[in-house]
PDB file of C-alpha atoms in Angstrom:
ATOM      1  CA  UNK A 133     -28.755 -33.268 -31.120  1.00  0.00           C
ATOM      2  CA  UNK A 134     -25.459 -31.293 -31.166  1.00  0.00           C
ATOM      3  CA  UNK A 135     -22.838 -32.732 -29.985  1.00  0.00           C
ATOM      4  CA  UNK A 136     -20.872 -30.991 -26.867  1.00  0.00           C
ATOM      5  CA  UNK A 137     -17.235 -31.739 -26.433  1.00  0.00           C
ATOM      6  CA  UNK A 138     -17.638 -34.913 -23.990  1.00  0.00           C
ATOM      7  CA  UNK A 139     -19.490 -36.157 -27.291  1.00  0.00           C
ATOM      8  CA  UNK A 140     -16.928 -35.692 -29.589  1.00  0.00           C
ATOM      9  CA  UNK A 141     -14.590 -36.779 -27.726  1.00  0.00           C
ATOM     10  CA  UNK A 142     -15.903 -39.775 -27.239  1.00  0.00           C
ATOM     11  CA  UNK A 143     -16.840 -40.403 -30.857  1.00  0.00           C
ATOM     12  CA  UNK A 144     -13.045 -39.690 -31.526  1.00  0.00           C
ATOM     13  CA  UNK A 145     -11.741 -41.961 -29.258  1.00  0.00           C
ATOM     14  CA  UNK A 146     -14.551 -44.671 -30.587  1.00  0.00           C
ATOM     15  CA  UNK A 147     -12.807 -43.707 -33.808  1.00  0.00           C
ATOM     16  CA  UNK A 148     -16.341 -43.809 -35.927  1.00  0.00           C
ATOM     17  CA  UNK A 149     -15.746 -39.627 -35.892  1.00  0.00           C
ATOM     18  CA  UNK A 150     -12.227 -38.873 -36.811  1.00  0.00           C
ATOM     19  CA  UNK A 151     -10.513 -35.455 -37.107  1.00  0.00           C
ATOM     20  CA  UNK A 152      -6.696 -36.010 -38.009  1.00  0.00           C
ATOM     21  CA  UNK A 153      -4.412 -34.620 -37.078  1.00  0.00           C
ATOM     22  CA  UNK A 154      -5.321 -32.644 -33.418  1.00  0.00           C
ATOM     23  CA  UNK A 155      -1.769 -31.462 -32.149  1.00  0.00           C
ATOM     24  CA  UNK A 156      -3.519 -29.534 -29.509  1.00  0.00           C
ATOM     25  CA  UNK A 157      -6.624 -31.227 -27.991  1.00  0.00           C
ATOM     26  CA  UNK A 158      -7.136 -28.439 -25.393  1.00  0.00           C
ATOM     27  CA  UNK A 159      -6.720 -25.437 -27.336  1.00  0.00           C
ATOM     28  CA  UNK A 160      -8.853 -27.268 -30.579  1.00  0.00           C
ATOM     29  CA  UNK A 161     -11.540 -29.079 -29.114  1.00  0.00           C
ATOM     30  CA  UNK A 162     -13.980 -26.653 -28.049  1.00  0.00           C
ATOM     31  CA  UNK A 163     -17.285 -26.905 -25.743  1.00  0.00           C
ATOM     32  CA  UNK A 164     -19.567 -27.769 -29.023  1.00  0.00           C
ATOM     33  CA  UNK A 165     -16.887 -27.668 -31.888  1.00  0.00           C
ATOM     34  CA  UNK A 166     -13.509 -28.530 -32.874  1.00  0.00           C
ATOM     35  CA  UNK A 167     -11.089 -25.725 -34.502  1.00  0.00           C
ATOM     36  CA  UNK A 168      -9.485 -26.805 -37.935  1.00  0.00           C
ATOM     37  CA  UNK A 169      -6.355 -25.165 -38.943  1.00  0.00           C
ATOM     38  CA  UNK A 170      -5.563 -23.512 -42.175  1.00  0.00           C
ATOM     39  CA  UNK A 171      -3.327 -25.639 -44.607  1.00  0.00           C
ATOM     40  CA  UNK A 172      -0.879 -24.479 -46.970  1.00  0.00           C
ATOM     41  CA  UNK A 173      -2.298 -24.773 -50.663  1.00  0.00           C
ATOM     42  CA  UNK A 174      -4.697 -21.832 -52.163  1.00  0.00           C
ATOM     43  CA  UNK A 175      -5.882 -21.793 -55.556  1.00  0.00           C
ATOM     44  CA  UNK A 176      -6.546 -18.086 -56.540  1.00  0.00           C
ATOM     45  CA  UNK A 177      -8.918 -16.890 -58.949  1.00  0.00           C
ATOM     46  CA  UNK A 178      -7.503 -14.384 -62.207  1.00  0.00           C
ATOM     47  CA  UNK A 179      -8.773 -12.376 -64.392  1.00  0.00           C
ATOM     48  CA  UNK A 180      -9.350 -13.917 -67.669  1.00  0.00           C
ATOM     49  CA  UNK A 181     -10.639 -12.875 -70.889  1.00  0.00           C
ATOM     50  CA  UNK A 182     -13.132 -15.294 -71.539  1.00  0.00           C
ATOM     51  CA  UNK A 183     -16.481 -13.195 -71.104  1.00  0.00           C
ATOM     52  CA  UNK A 184     -18.069 -15.565 -68.271  1.00  0.00           C
ATOM     53  CA  UNK A 185     -17.094 -19.144 -65.998  1.00  0.00           C
ATOM     54  CA  UNK A 186     -19.547 -21.713 -67.344  1.00  0.00           C
ATOM     55  CA  UNK A 187     -20.510 -24.195 -64.985  1.00  0.00           C
ATOM     56  CA  UNK A 188     -20.557 -27.120 -68.090  1.00  0.00           C
ATOM     57  CA  UNK A 189     -16.906 -26.139 -68.855  1.00  0.00           C
ATOM     58  CA  UNK A 190     -15.170 -27.282 -66.813  1.00  0.00           C
ATOM     59  CA  UNK A 191     -12.126 -27.359 -69.014  1.00  0.00           C
ATOM     60  CA  UNK A 192     -11.854 -23.446 -68.274  1.00  0.00           C
ATOM     61  CA  UNK A 193     -10.986 -23.602 -64.858  1.00  0.00           C
ATOM     62  CA  UNK A 194      -7.424 -24.065 -65.579  1.00  0.00           C
ATOM     63  CA  UNK A 195      -7.847 -20.512 -67.350  1.00  0.00           C
ATOM     64  CA  UNK A 196      -8.212 -18.697 -63.661  1.00  0.00           C
ATOM     65  CA  UNK A 197      -7.440 -20.649 -61.132  1.00  0.00           C
ATOM     66  CA  UNK A 198      -3.628 -20.412 -59.994  1.00  0.00           C
ATOM     67  CA  UNK A 199      -2.430 -22.887 -57.153  1.00  0.00           C
ATOM     68  CA  UNK A 200      -0.336 -20.867 -54.483  1.00  0.00           C
ATOM     69  CA  UNK A 201       1.503 -23.057 -51.528  1.00  0.00           C
ATOM     70  CA  UNK A 202       2.386 -21.115 -48.831  1.00  0.00           C
ATOM     71  CA  UNK A 203       4.433 -22.999 -45.942  1.00  0.00           C
ATOM     72  CA  UNK A 204       3.821 -22.324 -42.312  1.00  0.00           C
ATOM     73  CA  UNK A 205       5.412 -19.692 -40.535  1.00  0.00           C
ATOM     74  CA  UNK A 206       4.727 -17.192 -43.830  1.00  0.00           C
ATOM     75  CA  UNK A 207       1.345 -15.659 -44.582  1.00  0.00           C
ATOM     76  CA  UNK A 208      -0.899 -15.608 -47.402  1.00  0.00           C
ATOM     77  CA  UNK A 209      -2.255 -11.850 -47.598  1.00  0.00           C
ATOM     78  CA  UNK A 210      -6.272 -11.731 -48.854  1.00  0.00           C
ATOM     79  CA  UNK A 211      -6.956  -8.436 -49.962  1.00  0.00           C
ATOM     80  CA  UNK A 212     -10.290  -6.890 -49.807  1.00  0.00           C
ATOM     81  CA  UNK A 213     -12.920  -8.412 -51.908  1.00  0.00           C
ATOM     82  CA  UNK A 214     -10.718 -10.997 -52.902  1.00  0.00           C
ATOM     83  CA  UNK A 215     -12.199 -14.613 -53.222  1.00  0.00           C
ATOM     84  CA  UNK A 216      -9.421 -17.707 -53.025  1.00  0.00           C
ATOM     85  CA  UNK A 217      -9.772 -21.195 -51.920  1.00  0.00           C
ATOM     86  CA  UNK A 218      -7.845 -22.942 -49.063  1.00  0.00           C
ATOM     87  CA  UNK A 219      -8.129 -26.019 -47.276  1.00  0.00           C
ATOM     88  CA  UNK A 220      -7.896 -27.375 -43.535  1.00  0.00           C
ATOM     89  CA  UNK A 221      -4.975 -29.128 -42.347  1.00  0.00           C
ATOM     90  CA  UNK A 222      -6.956 -31.704 -40.867  1.00  0.00           C
ATOM     91  CA  UNK A 223      -8.693 -34.860 -42.696  1.00  0.00           C
ATOM     92  CA  UNK A 224     -12.235 -35.471 -41.223  1.00  0.00           C
ATOM     93  CA  UNK A 225     -14.099 -38.404 -41.672  1.00  0.00           C
ATOM     94  CA  UNK A 226     -18.135 -37.922 -41.257  1.00  0.00           C
ATOM     95  CA  UNK A 227     -19.682 -41.467 -39.871  1.00  0.00           C
ATOM     96  CA  UNK A 228     -23.188 -42.011 -41.368  1.00  0.00           C
ATOM     97  CA  UNK A 229     -25.227 -41.001 -38.507  1.00  0.00           C
ATOM     98  CA  UNK A 230     -23.745 -37.735 -37.863  1.00  0.00           C
ATOM     99  CA  UNK A 231     -24.014 -34.386 -40.074  1.00  0.00           C
ATOM    100  CA  UNK A 232     -20.639 -31.615 -39.774  1.00  0.00           C
ATOM    101  CA  UNK A 233     -21.586 -27.679 -40.266  1.00  0.00           C
ATOM    102  CA  UNK A 234     -18.365 -25.674 -41.009  1.00  0.00           C
ATOM    103  CA  UNK A 235     -18.541 -22.364 -39.624  1.00  0.00           C
ATOM    104  CA  UNK A 236     -16.047 -19.139 -39.552  1.00  0.00           C
ATOM    105  CA  UNK A 237     -13.993 -18.198 -35.747  1.00  0.00           C
ATOM    106  CA  UNK A 238     -15.806 -15.126 -35.082  1.00  0.00           C
ATOM    107  CA  UNK A 239     -12.303 -13.098 -33.520  1.00  0.00           C
ATOM    108  CA  UNK A 240     -11.790 -13.576 -37.699  1.00  0.00           C
ATOM    109  CA  UNK A 241     -15.321 -12.504 -38.643  1.00  0.00           C
ATOM    110  CA  UNK A 242     -14.377  -9.481 -36.852  1.00  0.00           C
ATOM    111  CA  UNK A 243     -11.563  -9.035 -39.204  1.00  0.00           C
ATOM    112  CA  UNK A 244     -14.658  -8.864 -42.044  1.00  0.00           C
ATOM    113  CA  UNK A 245     -13.223 -12.424 -43.031  1.00  0.00           C
ATOM    114  CA  UNK A 246     -15.296 -15.442 -43.945  1.00  0.00           C
ATOM    115  CA  UNK A 247     -14.340 -19.071 -44.664  1.00  0.00           C
ATOM    116  CA  UNK A 248     -17.176 -20.080 -47.165  1.00  0.00           C
ATOM    117  CA  UNK A 249     -19.706 -18.679 -49.233  1.00  0.00           C
ATOM    118  CA  UNK A 250     -22.471 -21.472 -49.551  1.00  0.00           C
ATOM    119  CA  UNK A 251     -20.566 -24.708 -48.831  1.00  0.00           C
ATOM    120  CA  UNK A 252     -21.178 -25.383 -44.903  1.00  0.00           C
ATOM    121  CA  UNK A 253     -21.516 -28.905 -44.635  1.00  0.00           C
ATOM    122  CA  UNK A 254     -19.871 -32.164 -44.387  1.00  0.00           C
ATOM    123  CA  UNK A 255     -22.386 -34.875 -45.316  1.00  0.00           C
ATOM    124  CA  UNK A 256     -22.485 -38.080 -43.620  1.00  0.00           C
ATOM    125  CA  UNK A 257     -19.986 -40.115 -44.926  1.00  0.00           C
ATOM    126  CA  UNK A 258     -17.706 -37.676 -46.425  1.00  0.00           C
ATOM    127  CA  UNK A 259     -13.702 -38.231 -46.343  1.00  0.00           C
ATOM    128  CA  UNK A 260     -11.213 -35.685 -47.074  1.00  0.00           C
ATOM    129  CA  UNK A 261      -9.482 -32.411 -46.020  1.00  0.00           C
ATOM    130  CA  UNK A 262     -12.216 -28.833 -46.293  1.00  0.00           C
ATOM    131  CA  UNK A 263     -11.875 -26.621 -49.073  1.00  0.00           C
ATOM    132  CA  UNK A 264     -12.923 -23.489 -47.814  1.00  0.00           C
ATOM    133  CA  UNK A 265     -14.090 -20.251 -49.380  1.00  0.00           C
ATOM    134  CA  UNK A 266     -12.138 -17.408 -48.120  1.00  0.00           C
ATOM    135  CA  UNK A 267     -13.487 -13.950 -48.550  1.00  0.00           C
ATOM    136  CA  UNK A 268     -12.288 -10.425 -47.285  1.00  0.00           C
ATOM    137  CA  UNK A 269     -15.151  -8.638 -46.870  1.00  0.00           C
ATOM    138  CA  UNK A 270     -13.415  -5.649 -45.223  1.00  0.00           C
ATOM    139  CA  UNK A 271     -11.191  -2.568 -46.325  1.00  0.00           C
ATOM    140  CA  UNK A 272      -8.183  -3.850 -45.720  1.00  0.00           C
ATOM    141  CA  UNK A 273      -5.958  -6.864 -46.443  1.00  0.00           C
ATOM    142  CA  UNK A 274      -5.750  -9.437 -43.921  1.00  0.00           C
ATOM    143  CA  UNK A 275      -2.297 -11.882 -43.388  1.00  0.00           C
ATOM    144  CA  UNK A 276      -3.405 -15.153 -42.942  1.00  0.00           C
ATOM    145  CA  UNK A 277      -0.967 -17.827 -41.836  1.00  0.00           C
ATOM    146  CA  UNK A 278      -0.884 -21.855 -42.602  1.00  0.00           C
ATOM    147  CA  UNK A 279      -1.056 -23.538 -39.058  1.00  0.00           C
ATOM    148  CA  UNK A 280      -3.478 -20.654 -37.270  1.00  0.00           C
ATOM    149  CA  UNK A 281      -7.139 -21.866 -36.449  1.00  0.00           C
ATOM    150  CA  UNK A 282      -9.237 -20.772 -39.034  1.00  0.00           C
ATOM    151  CA  UNK A 283     -12.980 -22.807 -38.920  1.00  0.00           C
ATOM    152  CA  UNK A 284     -14.703 -25.060 -37.063  1.00  0.00           C
ATOM    153  CA  UNK A 285     -16.793 -27.873 -37.246  1.00  0.00           C
ATOM    154  CA  UNK A 286     -20.250 -28.843 -35.001  1.00  0.00           C
ATOM    155  CA  UNK A 287     -21.965 -32.080 -34.937  1.00  0.00           C
ATOM    156  CA  UNK A 288     -25.620 -33.090 -35.205  1.00  0.00           C
ATOM    157  CA  UNK A 289     -25.817 -36.058 -34.717  1.00  0.00           C
ATOM    158  CA  UNK A 290     -29.501 -37.506 -37.480  1.00  0.00           C
ATOM    159  CA  UNK A 291     -32.398 -39.292 -35.936  1.00  0.00           C
ATOM    160  CA  UNK A 292     -31.157 -42.376 -37.919  1.00  0.00           C
ATOM    161  CA  UNK A 293     -27.953 -43.291 -40.079  1.00  0.00           C
ATOM    162  CA  UNK A 294     -28.145 -41.815 -43.861  1.00  0.00           C
ATOM    163  CA  UNK A 295     -29.187 -44.746 -46.168  1.00  0.00           C
ATOM    164  CA  UNK A 296     -26.994 -43.726 -48.896  1.00  0.00           C
ATOM    165  CA  UNK A 297     -23.668 -41.715 -47.470  1.00  0.00           C
ATOM    166  CA  UNK A 298     -21.638 -39.680 -49.741  1.00  0.00           C
ATOM    167  CA  UNK A 299     -19.567 -41.553 -51.078  1.00  0.00           C
ATOM    168  CA  UNK A 300     -18.543 -43.831 -54.257  1.00  0.00           C
ATOM    169  CA  UNK A 301     -22.366 -45.264 -54.934  1.00  0.00           C
ATOM    170  CA  UNK A 302     -23.666 -41.552 -55.019  1.00  0.00           C
ATOM    171  CA  UNK A 303     -20.792 -40.892 -57.418  1.00  0.00           C
ATOM    172  CA  UNK A 304     -19.608 -37.729 -54.847  1.00  0.00           C
ATOM    173  CA  UNK A 305     -17.341 -35.435 -56.918  1.00  0.00           C
ATOM    174  CA  UNK A 306     -15.276 -34.345 -53.715  1.00  0.00           C
ATOM    175  CA  UNK A 307     -14.725 -37.269 -52.052  1.00  0.00           C
ATOM    176  CA  UNK A 308     -11.215 -37.809 -50.129  1.00  0.00           C
ATOM    177  CA  UNK A 309      -9.966 -34.704 -51.617  1.00  0.00           C
ATOM    178  CA  UNK A 310      -6.796 -33.206 -50.601  1.00  0.00           C
ATOM    179  CA  UNK A 311      -6.074 -29.584 -50.494  1.00  0.00           C
ATOM    180  CA  UNK A 312      -8.666 -27.074 -52.588  1.00  0.00           C
ATOM    181  CA  UNK A 313     -10.362 -28.369 -55.316  1.00  0.00           C
ATOM    182  CA  UNK A 314     -11.972 -25.793 -57.936  1.00  0.00           C
ATOM    183  CA  UNK A 315     -15.943 -26.786 -58.492  1.00  0.00           C
ATOM    184  CA  UNK A 316     -16.883 -29.806 -60.288  1.00  0.00           C
ATOM    185  CA  UNK A 317     -20.285 -28.544 -61.041  1.00  0.00           C
ATOM    186  CA  UNK A 318     -19.696 -28.895 -64.571  1.00  0.00           C
ATOM    187  CA  UNK A 319     -19.982 -33.222 -63.622  1.00  0.00           C
ATOM    188  CA  UNK A 320     -23.561 -32.428 -62.451  1.00  0.00           C
ATOM    189  CA  UNK A 321     -26.694 -34.714 -64.252  1.00  0.00           C
ATOM    190  CA  UNK A 322     -28.101 -31.165 -65.224  1.00  0.00           C
ATOM    191  CA  UNK A 323     -25.226 -29.942 -67.375  1.00  0.00           C
ATOM    192  CA  UNK A 324     -24.276 -33.988 -68.740  1.00  0.00           C
ATOM    193  CA  UNK A 325     -27.453 -35.928 -69.258  1.00  0.00           C
ATOM    194  CA  UNK A 326     -25.775 -38.187 -71.648  1.00  0.00           C
ATOM    195  CA  UNK A 327     -23.387 -39.246 -69.205  1.00  0.00           C
ATOM    196  CA  UNK A 328     -26.006 -40.689 -66.392  1.00  0.00           C
ATOM    197  CA  UNK A 329     -28.841 -43.031 -66.610  1.00  0.00           C
ATOM    198  CA  UNK A 330     -30.765 -41.198 -63.926  1.00  0.00           C
ATOM    199  CA  UNK A 331     -30.907 -38.523 -62.286  1.00  0.00           C
ATOM    200  CA  UNK A 332     -28.031 -37.972 -59.372  1.00  0.00           C
ATOM    201  CA  UNK A 333     -29.641 -36.524 -56.032  1.00  0.00           C
ATOM    202  CA  UNK A 334     -26.486 -35.415 -54.327  1.00  0.00           C
ATOM    203  CA  UNK A 335     -25.452 -32.077 -53.218  1.00  0.00           C
ATOM    204  CA  UNK A 336     -22.481 -29.610 -53.712  1.00  0.00           C
ATOM    205  CA  UNK A 337     -20.823 -29.478 -50.098  1.00  0.00           C
ATOM    206  CA  UNK A 338     -18.031 -31.574 -49.061  1.00  0.00           C
ATOM    207  CA  UNK A 339     -19.541 -33.978 -48.961  1.00  0.00           C
ATOM    208  CA  UNK A 340     -16.218 -27.934 -47.501  1.00  0.00           C
TER     209      UNK A 340
END
């Protein structure tokens, strides 16, 4: 079951679902979703001299990612072909019986801006801000202003709560993240089998 606006408000009031801060409930609570705003931090991918980015070499991340902070009121210009990591202003906590879906806003989609490449889920138990995978698929630069509504969350109720929600018990690598976080795929068991005694079945979503 997908939660309606009334369901979302009830869960927020109960406190098991957390989205904060929500400054304007009338604007941000949609009929079956919650609009989230763009944060101030961005990770930009730079051209490098390395032959490729290898998932198991986490030390390379600093070589091709640069952090940029843009205060509210200023613009971050997303150029055609750009791929940058952004973040939501809001922090979320998803209870064990819900899964959150990260979606773009249609008004930005019509400007050729997409907000995620593949990471469209927040697993049950996830806590933290959501990293956005921002791309400009169009032919003209687009100005993104921190504080603007950039994405939306919808919520699906599970048939039963997750037995092992996202978090410390699973070794979940993005739990509690603040600001945009670069890939930590190098810590996955297929790249570092000697560090684990048994397979870790977690996924790569935000659980952003």
